[in-house]
Coordinates of C-alpha atoms in Angstrom, one line a residue:
X14 CA -61.7 -14.7 26.2
X15 CA -59.7 -17.4 26.8
X16 CA -56.2 -16.8 25.0
X17 CA -53.0 -17.7 26.9
X18 CA -49.3 -16.7 26.7
X19 CA -47.8 -16.8 23.2
X20 CA -44.7 -18.6 22.1
X21 CA -42.2 -16.8 19.9
X22 CA -39.4 -18.8 18.4
X23 CA -36.9 -16.1 17.5
X24 CA -34.0 -16.9 15.1
X25 CA -30.4 -15.5 14.9
X26 CA -31.2 -12.6 12.6
X27 CA -33.8 -11.3 15.1
X28 CA -31.3 -11.7 17.8
X29 CA -28.9 -9.4 15.9
X30 CA -31.6 -6.8 15.5
X31 CA -32.4 -6.9 19.2
X32 CA -28.7 -6.3 20.0
X33 CA -28.5 -3.3 17.6
X34 CA -31.5 -1.7 19.4
X35 CA -30.1 -1.4 22.9
X36 CA -28.8 -4.8 23.9
X37 CA -25.2 -4.5 22.5
X38 CA -23.6 -4.9 26.0
X39 CA -25.2 -8.4 26.2
X40 CA -23.6 -9.6 23.0
X41 CA -20.1 -10.4 24.2
X42 CA -21.1 -12.1 27.3
X43 CA -24.0 -14.1 25.8
X44 CA -22.8 -14.9 22.3
X45 CA -21.3 -18.2 23.2
X46 CA -24.6 -19.3 24.8
X47 CA -27.0 -17.7 22.3
X48 CA -25.7 -19.2 19.1
X49 CA -26.1 -22.9 19.9
X50 CA -29.5 -22.4 21.6
X51 CA -30.9 -20.5 18.6
X52 CA -29.4 -22.9 16.1
X53 CA -31.2 -25.8 17.9
X54 CA -34.4 -23.8 18.1
X55 CA -34.4 -23.3 14.3
X56 CA -34.1 -27.1 13.8
X57 CA -36.5 -28.3 16.6
X58 CA -37.8 -25.4 18.7
X59 CA -40.2 -27.5 20.9
X60 CA -37.7 -30.1 22.0
X61 CA -35.2 -28.0 24.0
X62 CA -34.2 -29.8 27.1
X63 CA -35.0 -27.1 29.7
X64 CA -33.7 -29.1 32.6
X65 CA -30.4 -29.6 30.9
X66 CA -30.3 -25.9 30.0
X67 CA -30.2 -24.7 33.6
X68 CA -27.5 -27.2 34.6
X69 CA -24.7 -26.0 32.6
X70 CA -22.3 -23.2 33.3
X71 CA -23.6 -20.7 30.8
X72 CA -27.1 -21.1 32.1
X73 CA -25.9 -20.5 35.7
X74 CA -24.2 -17.4 34.5
X75 CA -27.4 -16.2 32.8
X76 CA -29.4 -17.0 35.9
X77 CA -27.1 -14.8 38.0
X78 CA -27.2 -12.1 35.4
X79 CA -31.0 -12.0 35.2
X80 CA -31.3 -12.1 39.1
X81 CA -28.9 -9.1 39.4
X82 CA -30.5 -7.0 36.7
X83 CA -34.2 -7.8 36.8
X84 CA -36.3 -7.1 39.9
X85 CA -39.6 -9.1 40.1
X86 CA -42.5 -7.5 41.8
X87 CA -46.1 -8.7 42.4
X88 CA -48.8 -6.9 40.5
X89 CA -51.3 -6.1 43.2
X90 CA -55.1 -6.9 42.9
X91 CA -57.5 -4.1 43.4
X92 CA -60.7 -4.7 45.5
X93 CA -62.7 -5.0 42.2
X94 CA -60.2 -7.7 41.1
X95 CA -60.1 -9.8 44.2
X96 CA -61.6 -12.9 42.6
X97 CA -59.0 -12.9 39.9
X98 CA -56.4 -13.6 42.6
X99 CA -55.1 -17.2 42.8
X100 CA -55.9 -19.9 45.4
X101 CA -54.0 -22.7 46.9
X102 CA -54.5 -26.4 46.0
X103 CA -57.1 -27.8 48.3
X104 CA -55.1 -31.0 48.6
X105 CA -57.5 -33.7 47.4
X106 CA -61.2 -34.6 47.1
X107 CA -63.4 -32.8 49.5
X108 CA -67.0 -33.8 50.0
X109 CA -69.6 -31.2 49.2
X110 CA -72.9 -31.2 51.3
X111 CA -74.3 -27.7 51.2
X112 CA -76.7 -27.8 48.2
X113 CA -79.5 -25.4 47.8
X114 CA -82.3 -26.9 45.7
X115 CA -81.9 -30.4 44.1
X116 CA -79.7 -31.9 41.5
X117 CA -82.2 -33.4 39.1
X118 CA -82.5 -37.1 39.2
X119 CA -81.9 -37.3 35.4
X120 CA -78.9 -35.1 35.5
X121 CA -75.9 -36.9 34.0
X122 CA -73.3 -38.3 36.4
X123 CA -69.8 -37.0 35.6
X124 CA -67.2 -34.5 36.2
X125 CA -67.4 -30.7 35.6
X126 CA -64.0 -29.3 34.9
X127 CA -62.8 -25.7 34.4
X128 CA -59.3 -24.4 33.6
X129 CA -58.0 -20.9 34.4
X130 CA -55.1 -18.6 35.2
X131 CA -53.8 -19.2 38.7
X132 CA -50.4 -17.5 39.2
X133 CA -48.1 -19.8 41.0
X134 CA -46.5 -17.2 43.3
X135 CA -49.7 -15.4 44.5
X136 CA -49.8 -12.8 41.8
X137 CA -49.0 -12.0 38.2
X138 CA -45.5 -10.6 38.0
X139 CA -43.8 -7.5 36.6
X140 CA -40.1 -6.6 36.3
X141 CA -38.0 -3.4 36.5
X142 CA -34.6 -3.4 35.0
X143 CA -32.0 -1.2 33.2
X144 CA -34.1 -1.9 30.0
X145 CA -37.4 -0.5 31.5
X146 CA -40.6 -2.2 32.8
X147 CA -42.5 -5.2 31.6
X148 CA -45.5 -7.0 33.0
X149 CA -47.5 -10.2 32.6
X150 CA -51.0 -9.8 31.2
X151 CA -54.1 -11.3 32.8
X152 CA -54.1 -14.6 30.9
X153 CA -50.5 -15.6 31.8
X154 CA -50.9 -17.3 35.2
X155 CA -50.2 -21.1 35.5
X156 CA -53.1 -23.3 34.7
X157 CA -55.3 -24.7 37.6
X158 CA -58.1 -27.1 37.0
X159 CA -61.2 -27.0 39.3
X160 CA -63.3 -30.2 39.3
X161 CA -66.8 -30.9 40.6
X162 CA -67.6 -34.7 40.7
X163 CA -71.3 -35.6 40.6
X164 CA -72.0 -39.3 41.2
X165 CA -74.9 -41.4 42.6
X166 CA -74.3 -43.8 45.5
X167 CA -75.9 -47.2 45.8
X168 CA -79.1 -45.7 47.1
X169 CA -79.4 -43.5 44.1
X170 CA -78.6 -40.3 46.1
X171 CA -76.2 -37.7 44.8
X172 CA -72.6 -37.7 46.2
X173 CA -70.8 -34.5 45.3
X174 CA -67.1 -33.7 45.8
X175 CA -64.6 -31.0 44.7
X176 CA -60.9 -30.8 44.0
X177 CA -58.4 -28.4 42.4
X178 CA -54.8 -28.8 41.2
X179 CA -52.2 -27.0 39.2
X180 CA -51.4 -28.3 35.7
X181 CA -47.7 -29.2 36.2
X182 CA -46.0 -28.2 33.1
X183 CA -42.2 -28.1 32.8
X184 CA -42.4 -24.3 33.5
X185 CA -44.4 -25.0 36.7
X186 CA -42.0 -27.7 37.9
X187 CA -38.9 -25.6 37.3
X188 CA -40.4 -22.6 39.1
X189 CA -41.5 -24.9 42.0
X190 CA -38.0 -26.3 42.2
X191 CA -36.4 -22.9 42.4
X192 CA -39.3 -21.4 44.5
X193 CA -39.4 -18.2 42.4
X194 CA -40.7 -17.0 38.9
X195 CA -38.1 -17.6 36.2
X196 CA -39.6 -16.3 32.9
X197 CA -39.3 -12.6 32.4
X198 CA -42.5 -10.8 31.3
X199 CA -42.4 -10.5 27.5
X200 CA -45.8 -9.3 26.3
X201 CA -46.6 -5.9 27.8
X202 CA -44.2 -3.1 28.6
X203 CA -41.5 -0.9 27.3
X204 CA -40.3 -2.3 24.0
X205 CA -36.6 -2.7 25.1
X206 CA -37.6 -4.5 28.3
X207 CA -39.9 -6.8 26.3
X208 CA -37.2 -7.4 23.7
X209 CA -34.6 -8.2 26.5
X210 CA -37.1 -10.5 28.3
X211 CA -37.9 -12.2 25.1
X212 CA -34.2 -12.8 24.2
X213 CA -33.2 -13.9 27.6
X214 CA -36.1 -16.4 27.9
X215 CA -35.3 -17.8 24.6
X216 CA -31.7 -18.3 25.5
X217 CA -32.3 -19.7 28.9
X218 CA -35.4 -21.9 28.3
X219 CA -36.0 -22.2 24.5
X220 CA -39.3 -20.2 24.6
X221 CA -40.4 -16.6 24.9
X222 CA -43.0 -17.3 27.6
X223 CA -43.6 -20.0 30.0
X224 CA -46.0 -22.9 29.4
X225 CA -49.2 -22.4 31.2
X226 CA -51.8 -24.9 29.9
X227 CA -54.4 -22.6 31.5
X228 CA -57.2 -22.3 28.8
X229 CA -59.4 -25.3 28.6
X230 CA -59.6 -29.1 29.1
X231 CA -60.6 -31.3 26.1
X232 CA -61.1 -35.0 25.5
X233 CA -60.0 -37.3 22.6
X234 CA -60.3 -41.0 22.5
X235 CA -60.9 -41.4 26.2
X236 CA -58.0 -39.2 27.2
X237 CA -58.1 -35.7 28.7
X238 CA -55.8 -32.8 28.1
X239 CA -55.2 -29.3 29.5
X240 CA -54.0 -26.8 26.9
X241 CA -53.1 -23.2 26.1
X242 CA -52.1 -22.6 22.4
X243 CA -48.5 -21.8 23.0
X244 CA -47.5 -25.4 23.5
X245 CA -48.6 -29.0 23.4
X246 CA -51.5 -30.4 25.4
X247 CA -50.7 -31.9 28.8
X248 CA -52.5 -35.2 29.5
X249 CA -54.3 -35.2 32.9
X250 CA -56.1 -37.8 35.0
X251 CA -59.5 -36.4 35.6
X252 CA -60.0 -38.5 38.7
X253 CA -56.9 -37.2 40.5
X254 CA -56.1 -34.1 38.3
X255 CA -52.5 -35.5 38.2
X256 CA -50.5 -34.2 35.2
X257 CA -48.9 -36.7 32.8
X258 CA -46.7 -36.1 29.7
X259 CA -47.4 -33.7 26.9
X260 CA -49.2 -35.1 23.9
X261 CA -47.4 -34.7 20.6
X262 CA -49.5 -37.4 18.7
X263 CA -46.6 -39.9 18.8
X264 CA -44.0 -37.4 17.8
X265 CA -45.9 -36.2 14.7
X266 CA -46.9 -32.7 16.1
X267 CA -44.0 -30.5 17.2
X268 CA -45.5 -27.1 17.3
X269 CA -48.1 -25.1 19.2
X270 CA -51.6 -26.6 19.5
X271 CA -54.9 -24.8 19.4
X272 CA -57.0 -24.4 22.7
X273 CA -60.1 -25.4 20.7
X274 CA -59.6 -28.5 18.6
X275 CA -62.8 -29.8 17.0
X276 CA -64.2 -33.3 16.6
X277 CA -65.3 -33.9 13.0
X278 CA -68.9 -35.0 12.6
X279 CA -69.3 -38.7 12.0
X280 CA -65.6 -39.6 11.6
X281 CA -64.6 -38.6 15.1
X282 CA -61.3 -37.3 13.9
X283 CA -59.8 -34.4 15.7
X284 CA -59.1 -31.3 13.7
X285 CA -56.3 -29.2 15.1
X286 CA -54.1 -26.3 14.2
X287 CA -51.2 -24.3 15.5
X288 CA -50.1 -20.7 14.8
X289 CA -46.5 -19.6 15.4
X290 CA -44.4 -16.4 15.1
X291 CA -42.1 -17.8 12.5
X292 CA -42.8 -19.7 9.4
X293 CA -44.8 -21.8 9.0
X294 CA -47.3 -19.4 10.6
X295 CA -50.4 -21.6 10.5
X296 CA -50.5 -25.4 10.2
X297 CA -53.6 -27.6 10.2
X298 CA -53.6 -31.3 11.4
X299 CA -56.1 -34.2 11.5
X300 CA -55.8 -36.8 14.3
X301 CA -57.3 -40.1 13.8
X302 CA -60.4 -41.0 15.9
X303 CA -58.2 -43.3 18.1
X304 CA -55.7 -40.5 18.8
X305 CA -52.7 -42.6 17.7
X306 CA -51.8 -41.0 14.4
X307 CA -51.6 -37.7 12.7
X308 CA -53.2 -38.6 9.4
X309 CA -52.9 -35.2 7.8
X310 CA -50.6 -32.1 8.3
X311 CA -50.5 -29.1 6.1
X312 CA -48.9 -25.6 6.1
X313 CA -51.5 -23.1 4.9
X314 CA -48.7 -20.7 3.7
X315 CA -49.8 -17.7 5.7
X316 CA -47.8 -14.6 5.1
X317 CA -48.2 -13.3 8.7
X318 CA -48.8 -14.8 12.2
X319 CA -52.5 -14.3 13.2
X320 CA -53.4 -15.1 16.8
X321 CA -56.2 -17.3 15.7
X322 CA -57.6 -18.9 18.8
X323 CA -60.1 -21.4 17.3
X324 CA -60.7 -23.6 14.3
X325 CA -64.2 -24.6 13.0
X326 CA -65.5 -27.7 11.3
X327 CA -68.5 -28.7 9.2
X328 CA -69.2 -32.2 7.8
X329 CA -66.8 -31.6 4.9
X330 CA -64.7 -28.6 5.7
X331 CA -62.3 -27.0 8.2
X332 CA -63.0 -23.3 8.8
X333 CA -60.0 -21.0 9.1
X334 CA -60.2 -17.6 10.9
X335 CA -57.7 -15.0 9.8
X336 CA -58.1 -11.6 11.3
X337 CA -55.7 -8.6 12.1
X338 CA -54.6 -9.6 15.5
X339 CA -51.0 -10.3 14.6
X340 CA -47.7 -11.2 16.1
X341 CA -44.7 -9.5 14.5
X342 CA -41.2 -9.4 16.2
X343 CA -40.1 -6.7 13.8
X344 CA -42.6 -4.3 15.5
X345 CA -40.6 -4.7 18.8
X346 CA -37.5 -3.4 17.0
X347 CA -39.2 -0.1 16.2
X348 CA -40.5 0.5 19.6
X349 CA -43.9 -1.1 19.1
X350 CA -45.7 -4.1 20.5
X351 CA -45.2 -7.5 18.9
X352 CA -48.8 -8.4 19.5
X353 CA -51.1 -5.9 18.0
X354 CA -54.6 -5.5 16.6
X355 CA -54.2 -3.7 13.2
X356 CA -57.3 -1.6 12.8
X357 CA -56.6 -1.1 9.1
X358 CA -55.8 -4.8 8.6
X359 CA -57.7 -7.3 6.4
X360 CA -59.8 -10.2 7.6
X361 CA -60.6 -13.5 5.7
X362 CA -62.4 -16.8 6.4
X363 CA -61.1 -19.9 4.8
X364 CA -63.2 -22.9 3.8
X365 CA -60.8 -25.9 3.5
X366 CA -61.7 -29.4 2.4
X367 CA -61.1 -31.7 5.4
X368 CA -57.9 -33.2 3.8
X369 CA -57.1 -30.2 1.6
X370 CA -53.9 -28.2 1.2
X371 CA -53.1 -24.5 1.0
X372 CA -54.2 -24.3 -2.6
X373 CA -57.6 -25.9 -1.9
X374 CA -58.7 -23.3 0.6
X375 CA -61.5 -21.0 -0.6
X376 CA -60.9 -17.6 0.9
X377 CA -63.7 -15.1 1.6
X378 CA -62.8 -11.5 2.5
X379 CA -64.9 -10.2 5.3
X380 CA -65.1 -6.9 7.3
X381 CA -62.2 -6.5 9.8
X382 CA -63.0 -8.0 13.2
X383 CA -61.6 -10.1 16.0
X384 CA -63.5 -13.4 16.7
X385 CA -61.7 -15.5 19.3
X386 CA -64.6 -17.9 19.8
X387 CA -66.8 -19.8 17.3
X388 CA -70.3 -20.9 18.3
X389 CA -70.6 -23.3 15.5
X390 CA -70.2 -23.9 11.7
X391 CA -72.3 -25.9 9.3
X392 CA -73.3 -26.4 5.6
X393 CA -76.6 -25.1 4.3
X394 CA -77.0 -25.9 0.6
X395 CA -74.3 -23.9 -1.2
X396 CA -73.5 -21.8 1.9
X397 CA -71.1 -22.5 4.7
X398 CA -72.4 -20.8 7.8
X399 CA -70.0 -19.6 10.4
X400 CA -71.3 -18.2 13.8
X401 CA -69.0 -16.7 16.4
X402 CA -68.6 -13.9 19.0
X403 CA -67.2 -10.9 17.0
X404 CA -65.9 -7.6 18.2
X405 CA -64.4 -4.7 16.3
X406 CA -61.1 -5.0 18.1
X407 CA -59.2 -7.4 20.3
X408 CA -59.2 -7.5 24.1
X409 CA -55.8 -9.2 24.0
X410 CA -53.2 -8.0 24.7
X411 CA -55.0 -5.0 26.3
X412 CA -54.4 -1.2 26.2
X413 CA -51.2 0.2 25.0
X414 CA -48.5 0.4 27.6
X415 CA -49.1 3.4 29.8
X416 CA -52.7 3.8 28.8
X417 CA -55.4 3.9 31.5
X418 CA -56.7 0.4 31.6
X419 CA -59.9 1.2 33.3
X420 CA -60.7 4.0 30.9
X421 CA -59.9 1.7 28.0
X422 CA -62.3 -1.0 29.3
X423 CA -65.0 1.5 30.0
X424 CA -64.9 3.0 26.4
X425 CA -64.5 -0.5 24.9
X426 CA -67.7 -1.9 26.4
X427 CA -69.7 1.2 26.0
X428 CA -71.7 0.7 22.7
X429 CA -72.7 4.0 21.1
X430 CA -75.1 3.8 18.1
X431 CA -73.7 5.6 15.0
X432 CA -75.6 8.7 13.9
X433 CA -75.4 10.9 10.8
X434 CA -73.6 13.5 12.9
X435 CA -71.3 10.9 14.5
X436 CA -71.0 7.9 12.1
X437 CA -67.8 6.5 13.6
X438 CA -68.9 6.5 17.3
X439 CA -69.3 2.8 17.4
X440 CA -65.6 2.5 16.3
X441 CA -64.2 5.0 18.8
X442 CA -66.3 3.5 21.5
X443 CA -67.6 -0.1 21.9
X444 CA -64.6 -1.7 20.2
X445 CA -64.7 -4.5 22.7
X446 CA -68.5 -5.0 22.5
X447 CA -68.8 -8.6 21.4
X448 CA -71.9 -9.7 19.5
X449 CA -73.0 -13.1 18.2
X450 CA -72.4 -12.8 14.5
X451 CA -73.1 -14.8 11.4
X452 CA -71.2 -15.1 8.0
X453 CA -72.8 -16.9 5.2
X454 CA -70.1 -17.9 2.6
X455 CA -71.4 -19.1 -0.8
X456 CA -68.9 -21.6 -2.1
X457 CA -70.4 -21.4 -5.6
X458 CA -70.8 -17.7 -6.2
X459 CA -68.1 -16.4 -3.6
X460 CA -70.8 -14.1 -2.1
X461 CA -70.4 -13.2 1.6
X462 CA -73.4 -12.2 3.7
X463 CA -72.7 -10.8 7.2
X464 CA -75.1 -10.0 10.0
X465 CA -75.2 -9.3 13.7
X466 CA -77.5 -11.8 15.4
X467 CA -77.7 -10.8 19.1
X468 CA -78.0 -7.1 18.7
X469 CA -76.4 -4.2 20.6
X470 CA -78.0 -4.5 24.0
X471 CA -75.6 -6.7 25.8
X472 CA -72.0 -7.9 24.9
X473 CA -71.5 -11.7 25.1
X474 CA -68.8 -14.2 24.6
X475 CA -67.6 -17.8 25.6
X476 CA -70.3 -19.4 23.4
X477 CA -71.3 -23.1 23.7
X478 CA -73.7 -25.5 22.1
X479 CA -74.9 -29.1 22.7
X480 CA -71.7 -30.7 21.4
X481 CA -73.6 -33.4 19.6
X482 CA -74.3 -30.7 17.0
X483 CA -70.7 -29.6 16.4
X484 CA -70.3 -29.1 12.7
X485 CA -74.1 -29.6 12.0
X486 CA -77.1 -27.3 11.7
X487 CA -78.4 -26.3 15.1
X488 CA -81.2 -24.4 16.6
X489 CA -79.8 -23.1 20.0
X490 CA -76.6 -21.6 21.3
X491 CA -75.6 -20.2 24.7
X492 CA -73.1 -17.5 25.8
X493 CA -71.9 -15.8 28.9
X494 CA -73.0 -12.2 29.1
X495 CA -70.6 -9.3 30.0
X496 CA -71.3 -7.0 32.9
X497 CA -69.9 -3.8 31.2
X498 CA -70.0 -1.7 34.3
X499 CA -68.2 -4.3 36.5
X500 CA -65.8 -5.1 33.9
X501 CA -64.9 -1.4 33.4
X502 CA -64.3 -1.0 37.1
X503 CA -62.2 -4.1 37.3
X504 CA -60.1 -3.5 34.2
X505 CA -60.9 -7.1 33.3
X506 CA -63.9 -9.0 31.9
X507 CA -66.7 -10.2 34.3
X508 CA -69.8 -12.1 33.2
X509 CA -73.0 -11.2 35.0
X510 CA -75.4 -13.6 33.2
X511 CA -76.0 -16.2 30.6
X512 CA -77.9 -16.1 27.3
X513 CA -79.8 -18.6 25.2
X514 CA -79.9 -18.0 21.5
X515 CA -83.0 -19.1 19.6
X516 CA -81.3 -19.2 16.2
X517 CA -84.5 -20.2 14.2
X518 CA -86.7 -17.7 15.8
X519 CA -86.7 -14.2 14.3
X520 CA -86.9 -11.1 16.5
X521 CA -88.5 -7.9 15.4
X522 CA -86.0 -5.0 15.8
X523 CA -87.1 -2.5 18.4
X524 CA -86.3 1.2 18.2
X525 CA -83.7 2.6 20.7
X526 CA -84.0 5.8 22.6
X527 CA -81.5 7.6 20.4
X528 CA -83.5 6.7 17.3
X529 CA -81.2 3.9 16.1
X530 CA -82.0 0.1 16.0
X531 CA -81.0 -2.7 18.2
X532 CA -80.3 -4.8 15.1
X533 CA -81.2 -8.1 17.0
X534 CA -82.5 -10.6 14.5
X535 CA -83.0 -13.7 16.7
X536 CA -84.8 -14.2 20.0
X537 CA -82.5 -14.2 23.0
X538 CA -83.4 -15.3 26.5
X539 CA -81.4 -14.3 29.6
X540 CA -80.5 -15.7 32.9
X541 CA -79.2 -12.8 35.0
X542 CA -77.3 -13.1 38.2
X543 CA -77.8 -10.8 41.2
X544 CA -75.6 -7.8 41.6
X545 CA -71.9 -8.5 42.2
X546 CA -72.3 -12.2 41.2
X547 CA -70.4 -13.4 38.1
X548 CA -69.7 -16.7 36.3
X549 CA -67.0 -18.5 34.3
X550 CA -66.5 -21.7 32.5
X551 CA -70.1 -22.3 31.7
X552 CA -70.9 -25.6 29.8
X553 CA -73.9 -27.4 28.4
X554 CA -74.6 -30.8 30.0
X555 CA -77.0 -32.8 27.9
X556 CA -79.8 -34.9 29.4
X557 CA -79.1 -38.6 28.9
X558 CA -81.5 -39.9 26.3
X559 CA -82.8 -36.3 25.6
X560 CA -84.8 -36.1 22.4
X561 CA -84.5 -32.4 21.8
X562 CA -81.4 -30.2 21.2
X563 CA -81.9 -28.1 24.4
X564 CA -82.7 -31.1 26.7
X565 CA -80.1 -30.4 29.3
X566 CA -78.7 -27.9 31.7
X567 CA -76.1 -25.1 31.8
X568 CA -73.6 -25.7 34.5
X569 CA -71.3 -22.8 35.7
X570 CA -68.9 -21.8 38.4
X571 CA -70.5 -18.7 40.0
X572 CA -68.9 -16.4 42.6
X573 CA -70.6 -13.9 44.9
X574 CA -68.2 -11.0 45.6
X575 CA -70.3 -9.7 48.6
X576 CA -70.1 -13.0 50.5
X577 CA -66.9 -14.3 48.9
X578 CA -68.6 -17.7 48.4
X579 CA -68.2 -19.8 45.2
X580 CA -70.9 -22.1 43.9
X581 CA -71.7 -24.2 40.9
X582 CA -75.1 -23.4 39.5
X583 CA -77.2 -25.8 37.5
X584 CA -79.7 -24.1 35.2
X585 CA -82.5 -25.8 33.2
X586 CA -81.6 -24.9 29.5
X587 CA -85.4 -24.9 28.7
X588 CA -86.1 -22.4 31.4
X589 CA -83.4 -19.9 31.2
X590 CA -85.2 -17.1 33.2
X591 CA -85.9 -19.4 36.1
X592 CA -83.8 -19.8 39.3
X593 CA -81.1 -22.5 39.1
X594 CA -82.4 -25.9 40.0
X595 CA -79.4 -26.3 42.3
X596 CA -76.7 -24.2 43.8
X597 CA -73.8 -26.2 45.1
X598 CA -71.6 -24.4 47.6
X599 CA -67.9 -25.1 47.2
X600 CA -65.5 -25.5 50.1
X601 CA -63.2 -22.7 48.9
X602 CA -63.2 -19.7 46.5
X603 CA -62.9 -20.4 42.9
X604 CA -61.3 -17.6 40.9
X605 CA -62.7 -16.5 37.6
X606 CA -61.3 -18.5 34.8
X607 CA -61.6 -19.6 31.1
X608 CA -63.3 -22.6 29.6
X609 CA -65.0 -25.6 31.1
X610 CA -66.1 -29.0 29.9
X611 CA -68.5 -31.6 31.3
X612 CA -67.5 -35.3 31.1
X613 CA -70.4 -37.8 31.5
X614 CA -69.2 -40.8 33.4
X615 CA -72.2 -43.1 34.1
X616 CA -72.0 -45.6 36.9
X617 CA -71.6 -49.2 36.0
X618 CA -73.6 -51.9 37.9

């Protein structure tokens, strides 16, 4: 999963509640600073001048207060977590010459980019204070982009080089200037500590969490952006990885921005959305194909804040995912977590005309679930088909504070087939087990058909397709496959293989040893890595001029935990079970990360 830190804009009434729940002694000393900041946040929360905030006297007082009360400490990495640890910037393009096998002659020239969490000061941070403990969670490190450049020289031979660089958000630059972390952890921990961290971050910087831009890289109208959904995209130069300004669509978009915008079929418009912790909770936008104008913006009038990580598109519709992973500041005030998966909550999928409004959305009630990532959506006669990677519960934010993280992961990835004697076993265990799932939504009758496509054998996520088929009917999909044992021992997700989904090829269900069924309805082919080898950021790179949907390669950052060597593997998408056609050894370790993208850049004569 690729979900980053979450912005909470907190208003004055919430501030008063926080004070009444254990922060009364802050009221007098901070009131003159809190009020103007919160008033400005209410009017324009994303335009706080952070640099100005730390220059005035009140900000200096707050800095001194925080430094005296809160003690930062590194969160150590266990041996099983060593490749989640950050790396330094390599300093510029480095030629890569160690290649096992051969890069195909018809492989597209271009750049393979992958974003991920890379904590700026060597580790994620926790704090201890008079209010208790709080800690960052595994998705909160600053963004770092890793890039592999594949070009042909004048002789037609491949020239390969690598670079990496931090995404230099305002948060990154402020912390670099001060040479220390500045945002207090405000997601996981004791409720009063989280509340205090949230309040102080809002007062000092205008946001509950830092801006990381660590989730993915996307392109629109020839420009490239790093993004995490708690803030605006940051434009980057993919040739140098330099960070430019944030992109607010010429001032028309002033709120969080999804990590997974979608390009509409045919029109080339960019469909975006943003969720927030205060009203409006969920807003949809349409950006023109040239990227210059926000041609449509609408509040869908949600009655809660759902951490919806992705939006889908078809030829005519926008697809809205609403599931019970919610952000609610009021829960903090009663000793709970503001980010929580509500097991008894409802789930809906909305089918919205491209330029519709809140009243035009046709909602379909579905079984409760968490689906961070969509494979694809398309129209099939009267049905809208939605395919995604669905689990019973959410891996974000993680186990409750104080719960054993490793035991939680182990139980979560252990799928147990329900039986007559134990009908709820798959709920008590296997709650993180992610299947490729399909919803068929009949827009005429309102009927919903749900089914598990990939079965119960292996958990899989981070889906991808040939992007030419975004919003259109497709035959193939690809995912990363979870290594449940390694994930359990690391207390974090590791992907030990890749899968190809043959969506038009039915599979005969096979009996399981315990008498249940696998429930797999499509054929699935696997590419499994050797023991202690794991991947991240896998993408599909289409073959130039390819005539079939699966003409191309899967490209993935791969790390060997035994040798501590990172590579990029290129795998023929038509021969999933075969060895990679090329393994490109990188000049330094690449930590596990989130989403990747491949940008074709053909040479010009």
